[in-house]
C-alpha cells in the first residue's frame, strides 16, 4: 500500500505542478481543445489521486513508528485554527491575508501538515505529511519565480478579512467534528 500511496502523492503533486510551467499548460489546453477540457482532465486526475491518498491514509495508515507527542497533542488546537483561516483566505478576494502572505493556502497547508507530522505515529501518514510540506515549499518558490514581475494586490476590505476569519473558524470546528469520520482518529 505504501507504493500506491507514493504513486498517488506523485501524481497529485505533478498535476498541480503544471501551473508552474505556463508553456506546458498552454500546450495541454490546446491539445485538449479548450480550457474546460484541460480543467476536466486536470480535475479527474487530481480527484482520482486524491481519492487514492485518502483511502490509503484512512484505512491503511501503516505501522506505528513513534510514540504520541503529548506536548504537541495538548497544544495543537492553538495552531490549527490559523491553518484553517489561511486556507479559506485563498478563496475570498481582496483580503489582507492574501495581500501580505501572497500564498495563504500553501502556508496554511504547511502549518496543517507540520502539526500533523509532529503528532503523528503512523508511517504512511508521515510520508504524506512530509511530502505535503516539501511540495508546498516547492510551490511557493515556483509561484514566486514564475510571477516575480506580476505582483497584483487589489484594494483589501476589512469586511472580507472578517469573513475569512469567521469561515476559517467555522471550517476548523467542522473539521474537529468530522475528524474521526475523515481520519479514523478521535480527538477526544
mmCIF file with all atom_site columns, C-alpha atoms in Angstrom, residues 2-138:
data_model
loop_
_atom_site.group_PDB
_atom_site.id
_atom_site.type_symbol
_atom_site.label_atom_id
_atom_site.label_alt_id
_atom_site.label_comp_id
_atom_site.label_asym_id
_atom_site.label_entity_id
_atom_site.label_seq_id
_atom_site.pdbx_PDB_ins_code
_atom_site.Cartn_x
_atom_site.Cartn_y
_atom_site.Cartn_z
_atom_site.occupancy
_atom_site.B_iso_or_equiv
_atom_site.pdbx_formal_charge
_atom_site.auth_seq_id
_atom_site.auth_comp_id
_atom_site.auth_asym_id
_atom_site.auth_atom_id
_atom_site.pdbx_PDB_model_num
ATOM 1   C CA . UNK A 1 2   ? 2.896   2.368  0.648   1.00 0.00 ? 2   UNK A CA 1
ATOM 2   C CA . UNK A 1 3   ? 3.896   2.230  -3.024  1.00 0.00 ? 3   UNK A CA 1
ATOM 3   C CA . UNK A 1 4   ? 0.356   3.097  -4.123  1.00 0.00 ? 4   UNK A CA 1
ATOM 4   C CA . UNK A 1 5   ? 0.343   5.980  -1.633  1.00 0.00 ? 5   UNK A CA 1
ATOM 5   C CA . UNK A 1 6   ? 3.641   7.302  -3.000  1.00 0.00 ? 6   UNK A CA 1
ATOM 6   C CA . UNK A 1 7   ? 2.355   6.963  -6.575  1.00 0.00 ? 7   UNK A CA 1
ATOM 7   C CA . UNK A 1 8   ? -0.862  8.812  -5.648  1.00 0.00 ? 8   UNK A CA 1
ATOM 8   C CA . UNK A 1 9   ? 1.149   11.582 -3.983  1.00 0.00 ? 9   UNK A CA 1
ATOM 9   C CA . UNK A 1 10  ? 3.428   11.925 -7.022  1.00 0.00 ? 10  UNK A CA 1
ATOM 10  C CA . UNK A 1 11  ? 0.526   12.073 -9.479  1.00 0.00 ? 11  UNK A CA 1
ATOM 11  C CA . UNK A 1 12  ? -1.358  14.596 -7.307  1.00 0.00 ? 12  UNK A CA 1
ATOM 12  C CA . UNK A 1 13  ? 1.692   16.838 -6.953  1.00 0.00 ? 13  UNK A CA 1
ATOM 13  C CA . UNK A 1 14  ? 2.748   16.525 -10.604 1.00 0.00 ? 14  UNK A CA 1
ATOM 14  C CA . UNK A 1 15  ? -0.685  17.539 -11.877 1.00 0.00 ? 15  UNK A CA 1
ATOM 15  C CA . UNK A 1 16  ? -0.625  20.559 -9.549  1.00 0.00 ? 16  UNK A CA 1
ATOM 16  C CA . UNK A 1 17  ? 2.892   21.461 -10.716 1.00 0.00 ? 17  UNK A CA 1
ATOM 17  C CA . UNK A 1 18  ? 1.688   22.030 -14.282 1.00 0.00 ? 18  UNK A CA 1
ATOM 18  C CA . UNK A 1 19  ? 0.565   25.526 -13.286 1.00 0.00 ? 19  UNK A CA 1
ATOM 19  C CA . UNK A 1 20  ? 4.208   26.488 -12.742 1.00 0.00 ? 20  UNK A CA 1
ATOM 20  C CA . UNK A 1 21  ? 5.055   25.837 -16.404 1.00 0.00 ? 21  UNK A CA 1
ATOM 21  C CA . UNK A 1 22  ? 2.958   28.297 -18.431 1.00 0.00 ? 22  UNK A CA 1
ATOM 22  C CA . UNK A 1 23  ? 4.148   26.888 -21.778 1.00 0.00 ? 23  UNK A CA 1
ATOM 23  C CA . UNK A 1 24  ? 3.220   23.310 -20.843 1.00 0.00 ? 24  UNK A CA 1
ATOM 24  C CA . UNK A 1 25  ? -0.166  24.410 -19.516 1.00 0.00 ? 25  UNK A CA 1
ATOM 25  C CA . UNK A 1 26  ? -0.967  26.338 -22.723 1.00 0.00 ? 26  UNK A CA 1
ATOM 26  C CA . UNK A 1 27  ? 0.141   23.360 -24.814 1.00 0.00 ? 27  UNK A CA 1
ATOM 27  C CA . UNK A 1 28  ? -2.133  20.995 -22.868 1.00 0.00 ? 28  UNK A CA 1
ATOM 28  C CA . UNK A 1 29  ? -5.071  23.391 -23.218 1.00 0.00 ? 29  UNK A CA 1
ATOM 29  C CA . UNK A 1 30  ? -4.504  23.483 -26.997 1.00 0.00 ? 30  UNK A CA 1
ATOM 30  C CA . UNK A 1 31  ? -4.227  19.684 -27.226 1.00 0.00 ? 31  UNK A CA 1
ATOM 31  C CA . UNK A 1 32  ? -7.392  19.175 -25.167 1.00 0.00 ? 32  UNK A CA 1
ATOM 32  C CA . UNK A 1 33  ? -9.306  21.689 -27.262 1.00 0.00 ? 33  UNK A CA 1
ATOM 33  C CA . UNK A 1 34  ? -10.235 24.205 -24.582 1.00 0.00 ? 34  UNK A CA 1
ATOM 34  C CA . UNK A 1 35  ? -9.607  25.427 -21.088 1.00 0.00 ? 35  UNK A CA 1
ATOM 35  C CA . UNK A 1 36  ? -12.680 23.422 -19.981 1.00 0.00 ? 36  UNK A CA 1
ATOM 36  C CA . UNK A 1 37  ? -11.204 20.228 -21.446 1.00 0.00 ? 37  UNK A CA 1
ATOM 37  C CA . UNK A 1 38  ? -7.954  20.878 -19.617 1.00 0.00 ? 38  UNK A CA 1
ATOM 38  C CA . UNK A 1 39  ? -9.805  21.547 -16.362 1.00 0.00 ? 39  UNK A CA 1
ATOM 39  C CA . UNK A 1 40  ? -11.847 18.357 -16.761 1.00 0.00 ? 40  UNK A CA 1
ATOM 40  C CA . UNK A 1 41  ? -8.761  16.149 -17.273 1.00 0.00 ? 41  UNK A CA 1
ATOM 41  C CA . UNK A 1 42  ? -6.879  18.009 -14.528 1.00 0.00 ? 42  UNK A CA 1
ATOM 42  C CA . UNK A 1 43  ? -9.792  17.557 -12.095 1.00 0.00 ? 43  UNK A CA 1
ATOM 43  C CA . UNK A 1 44  ? -10.208 13.882 -12.966 1.00 0.00 ? 44  UNK A CA 1
ATOM 44  C CA . UNK A 1 45  ? -6.522  13.073 -12.443 1.00 0.00 ? 45  UNK A CA 1
ATOM 45  C CA . UNK A 1 46  ? -6.298  15.160 -9.250  1.00 0.00 ? 46  UNK A CA 1
ATOM 46  C CA . UNK A 1 47  ? -9.546  13.641 -7.949  1.00 0.00 ? 47  UNK A CA 1
ATOM 47  C CA . UNK A 1 48  ? -8.506  10.039 -8.568  1.00 0.00 ? 48  UNK A CA 1
ATOM 48  C CA . UNK A 1 49  ? -5.083  10.536 -6.979  1.00 0.00 ? 49  UNK A CA 1
ATOM 49  C CA . UNK A 1 50  ? -6.605  12.397 -4.002  1.00 0.00 ? 50  UNK A CA 1
ATOM 50  C CA . UNK A 1 51  ? -9.143  9.611  -3.517  1.00 0.00 ? 51  UNK A CA 1
ATOM 51  C CA . UNK A 1 52  ? -6.322  7.054  -3.561  1.00 0.00 ? 52  UNK A CA 1
ATOM 52  C CA . UNK A 1 53  ? -4.361  9.010  -0.952  1.00 0.00 ? 53  UNK A CA 1
ATOM 53  C CA . UNK A 1 54  ? -7.435  9.483  1.232   1.00 0.00 ? 54  UNK A CA 1
ATOM 54  C CA . UNK A 1 55  ? -8.455  5.809  1.154   1.00 0.00 ? 55  UNK A CA 1
ATOM 55  C CA . UNK A 1 56  ? -4.957  4.557  1.911   1.00 0.00 ? 56  UNK A CA 1
ATOM 56  C CA . UNK A 1 57  ? -4.377  7.055  4.723   1.00 0.00 ? 57  UNK A CA 1
ATOM 57  C CA . UNK A 1 58  ? -7.831  6.393  6.178   1.00 0.00 ? 58  UNK A CA 1
ATOM 58  C CA . UNK A 1 59  ? -7.826  2.606  6.032   1.00 0.00 ? 59  UNK A CA 1
ATOM 59  C CA . UNK A 1 60  ? -4.121  1.624  5.819   1.00 0.00 ? 60  UNK A CA 1
ATOM 60  C CA . UNK A 1 61  ? -2.243  4.172  7.954   1.00 0.00 ? 61  UNK A CA 1
ATOM 61  C CA . UNK A 1 62  ? 0.843   1.975  8.240   1.00 0.00 ? 62  UNK A CA 1
ATOM 62  C CA . UNK A 1 63  ? 2.702   0.687  11.234  1.00 0.00 ? 63  UNK A CA 1
ATOM 63  C CA . UNK A 1 64  ? 3.427   2.683  14.359  1.00 0.00 ? 64  UNK A CA 1
ATOM 64  C CA . UNK A 1 65  ? 6.809   4.358  14.154  1.00 0.00 ? 65  UNK A CA 1
ATOM 65  C CA . UNK A 1 66  ? 6.867   6.514  17.280  1.00 0.00 ? 66  UNK A CA 1
ATOM 66  C CA . UNK A 1 67  ? 5.012   7.394  20.433  1.00 0.00 ? 67  UNK A CA 1
ATOM 67  C CA . UNK A 1 68  ? 2.409   10.139 20.563  1.00 0.00 ? 68  UNK A CA 1
ATOM 68  C CA . UNK A 1 69  ? 3.931   13.539 21.295  1.00 0.00 ? 69  UNK A CA 1
ATOM 69  C CA . UNK A 1 70  ? 1.764   14.706 24.201  1.00 0.00 ? 70  UNK A CA 1
ATOM 70  C CA . UNK A 1 71  ? 3.108   18.276 24.176  1.00 0.00 ? 71  UNK A CA 1
ATOM 71  C CA . UNK A 1 72  ? 2.074   18.750 20.553  1.00 0.00 ? 72  UNK A CA 1
ATOM 72  C CA . UNK A 1 73  ? -1.251  16.957 21.124  1.00 0.00 ? 73  UNK A CA 1
ATOM 73  C CA . UNK A 1 74  ? -2.056  19.265 24.049  1.00 0.00 ? 74  UNK A CA 1
ATOM 74  C CA . UNK A 1 75  ? -1.157  22.422 22.095  1.00 0.00 ? 75  UNK A CA 1
ATOM 75  C CA . UNK A 1 76  ? -2.167  21.643 18.504  1.00 0.00 ? 76  UNK A CA 1
ATOM 76  C CA . UNK A 1 77  ? -5.554  23.330 18.948  1.00 0.00 ? 77  UNK A CA 1
ATOM 77  C CA . UNK A 1 78  ? -3.742  26.659 19.348  1.00 0.00 ? 78  UNK A CA 1
ATOM 78  C CA . UNK A 1 79  ? -2.158  26.490 15.886  1.00 0.00 ? 79  UNK A CA 1
ATOM 79  C CA . UNK A 1 80  ? -4.638  24.681 13.643  1.00 0.00 ? 80  UNK A CA 1
ATOM 80  C CA . UNK A 1 81  ? -7.311  27.420 13.592  1.00 0.00 ? 81  UNK A CA 1
ATOM 81  C CA . UNK A 1 82  ? -4.704  29.636 11.912  1.00 0.00 ? 82  UNK A CA 1
ATOM 82  C CA . UNK A 1 83  ? -4.176  26.976 9.226   1.00 0.00 ? 83  UNK A CA 1
ATOM 83  C CA . UNK A 1 84  ? -7.932  26.841 8.540   1.00 0.00 ? 84  UNK A CA 1
ATOM 84  C CA . UNK A 1 85  ? -8.161  30.638 8.337   1.00 0.00 ? 85  UNK A CA 1
ATOM 85  C CA . UNK A 1 86  ? -5.251  30.820 5.896   1.00 0.00 ? 86  UNK A CA 1
ATOM 86  C CA . UNK A 1 87  ? -6.687  28.096 3.672   1.00 0.00 ? 87  UNK A CA 1
ATOM 87  C CA . UNK A 1 88  ? -10.020 29.967 3.490   1.00 0.00 ? 88  UNK A CA 1
ATOM 88  C CA . UNK A 1 89  ? -8.165  33.240 2.776   1.00 0.00 ? 89  UNK A CA 1
ATOM 89  C CA . UNK A 1 90  ? -7.064  31.848 -0.580  1.00 0.00 ? 90  UNK A CA 1
ATOM 90  C CA . UNK A 1 91  ? -10.690 31.721 -1.757  1.00 0.00 ? 91  UNK A CA 1
ATOM 91  C CA . UNK A 1 92  ? -12.009 35.098 -0.591  1.00 0.00 ? 92  UNK A CA 1
ATOM 92  C CA . UNK A 1 93  ? -10.891 38.018 -2.755  1.00 0.00 ? 93  UNK A CA 1
ATOM 93  C CA . UNK A 1 94  ? -9.369  41.270 -1.532  1.00 0.00 ? 94  UNK A CA 1
ATOM 94  C CA . UNK A 1 95  ? -8.300  40.264 1.969   1.00 0.00 ? 95  UNK A CA 1
ATOM 95  C CA . UNK A 1 96  ? -5.195  41.312 3.872   1.00 0.00 ? 96  UNK A CA 1
ATOM 96  C CA . UNK A 1 97  ? -4.064  37.725 4.483   1.00 0.00 ? 97  UNK A CA 1
ATOM 97  C CA . UNK A 1 98  ? -3.683  37.159 0.744   1.00 0.00 ? 98  UNK A CA 1
ATOM 98  C CA . UNK A 1 99  ? -2.152  40.593 0.163   1.00 0.00 ? 99  UNK A CA 1
ATOM 99  C CA . UNK A 1 100 ? 0.618   40.232 2.729   1.00 0.00 ? 100 UNK A CA 1
ATOM 100 C CA . UNK A 1 101 ? 1.232   36.481 2.756   1.00 0.00 ? 101 UNK A CA 1
ATOM 101 C CA . UNK A 1 102 ? 0.623   36.023 -1.010  1.00 0.00 ? 102 UNK A CA 1
ATOM 102 C CA . UNK A 1 103 ? 0.188   32.236 -0.650  1.00 0.00 ? 103 UNK A CA 1
ATOM 103 C CA . UNK A 1 104 ? -2.163  31.762 2.318   1.00 0.00 ? 104 UNK A CA 1
ATOM 104 C CA . UNK A 1 105 ? -3.396  28.328 1.188   1.00 0.00 ? 105 UNK A CA 1
ATOM 105 C CA . UNK A 1 106 ? 0.092   26.894 0.793   1.00 0.00 ? 106 UNK A CA 1
ATOM 106 C CA . UNK A 1 107 ? 1.181   28.407 4.123   1.00 0.00 ? 107 UNK A CA 1
ATOM 107 C CA . UNK A 1 108 ? -1.984  27.102 5.841   1.00 0.00 ? 108 UNK A CA 1
ATOM 108 C CA . UNK A 1 109 ? -1.488  23.619 4.400   1.00 0.00 ? 109 UNK A CA 1
ATOM 109 C CA . UNK A 1 110 ? 2.155   23.689 5.522   1.00 0.00 ? 110 UNK A CA 1
ATOM 110 C CA . UNK A 1 111 ? 1.090   24.582 9.083   1.00 0.00 ? 111 UNK A CA 1
ATOM 111 C CA . UNK A 1 112 ? -1.538  21.824 8.985   1.00 0.00 ? 112 UNK A CA 1
ATOM 112 C CA . UNK A 1 113 ? 0.896   19.220 7.635   1.00 0.00 ? 113 UNK A CA 1
ATOM 113 C CA . UNK A 1 114 ? 3.671   20.223 10.054  1.00 0.00 ? 114 UNK A CA 1
ATOM 114 C CA . UNK A 1 115 ? 1.460   19.916 13.124  1.00 0.00 ? 115 UNK A CA 1
ATOM 115 C CA . UNK A 1 116 ? 0.187   16.555 11.928  1.00 0.00 ? 116 UNK A CA 1
ATOM 116 C CA . UNK A 1 117 ? 3.709   15.347 11.150  1.00 0.00 ? 117 UNK A CA 1
ATOM 117 C CA . UNK A 1 118 ? 4.807   16.310 14.675  1.00 0.00 ? 118 UNK A CA 1
ATOM 118 C CA . UNK A 1 119 ? 1.933   14.471 16.344  1.00 0.00 ? 119 UNK A CA 1
ATOM 119 C CA . UNK A 1 120 ? 1.560   11.525 14.011  1.00 0.00 ? 120 UNK A CA 1
ATOM 120 C CA . UNK A 1 121 ? 2.685   7.989  14.797  1.00 0.00 ? 121 UNK A CA 1
ATOM 121 C CA . UNK A 1 122 ? 1.810   6.195  11.544  1.00 0.00 ? 122 UNK A CA 1
ATOM 122 C CA . UNK A 1 123 ? 4.404   5.504  8.833   1.00 0.00 ? 123 UNK A CA 1
ATOM 123 C CA . UNK A 1 124 ? 2.224   6.126  5.736   1.00 0.00 ? 124 UNK A CA 1
ATOM 124 C CA . UNK A 1 125 ? 0.832   9.318  7.214   1.00 0.00 ? 125 UNK A CA 1
ATOM 125 C CA . UNK A 1 126 ? 4.350   10.566 7.939   1.00 0.00 ? 126 UNK A CA 1
ATOM 126 C CA . UNK A 1 127 ? 5.208   10.053 4.264   1.00 0.00 ? 127 UNK A CA 1
ATOM 127 C CA . UNK A 1 128 ? 2.127   12.041 3.236   1.00 0.00 ? 128 UNK A CA 1
ATOM 128 C CA . UNK A 1 129 ? 2.649   14.951 5.638   1.00 0.00 ? 129 UNK A CA 1
ATOM 129 C CA . UNK A 1 130 ? 6.358   15.263 4.857   1.00 0.00 ? 130 UNK A CA 1
ATOM 130 C CA . UNK A 1 131 ? 5.597   15.221 1.119   1.00 0.00 ? 131 UNK A CA 1
ATOM 131 C CA . UNK A 1 132 ? 2.900   17.870 1.634   1.00 0.00 ? 132 UNK A CA 1
ATOM 132 C CA . UNK A 1 133 ? 5.350   20.184 3.437   1.00 0.00 ? 133 UNK A CA 1
ATOM 133 C CA . UNK A 1 134 ? 8.021   19.739 0.764   1.00 0.00 ? 134 UNK A CA 1
ATOM 134 C CA . UNK A 1 135 ? 5.537   20.267 -2.063  1.00 0.00 ? 135 UNK A CA 1
ATOM 135 C CA . UNK A 1 136 ? 4.067   23.428 -0.518  1.00 0.00 ? 136 UNK A CA 1
ATOM 136 C CA . UNK A 1 137 ? 7.531   24.938 -0.174  1.00 0.00 ? 137 UNK A CA 1
ATOM 137 C CA . UNK A 1 138 ? 8.325   23.934 -3.769  1.00 0.00 ? 138 UNK A CA 1
#
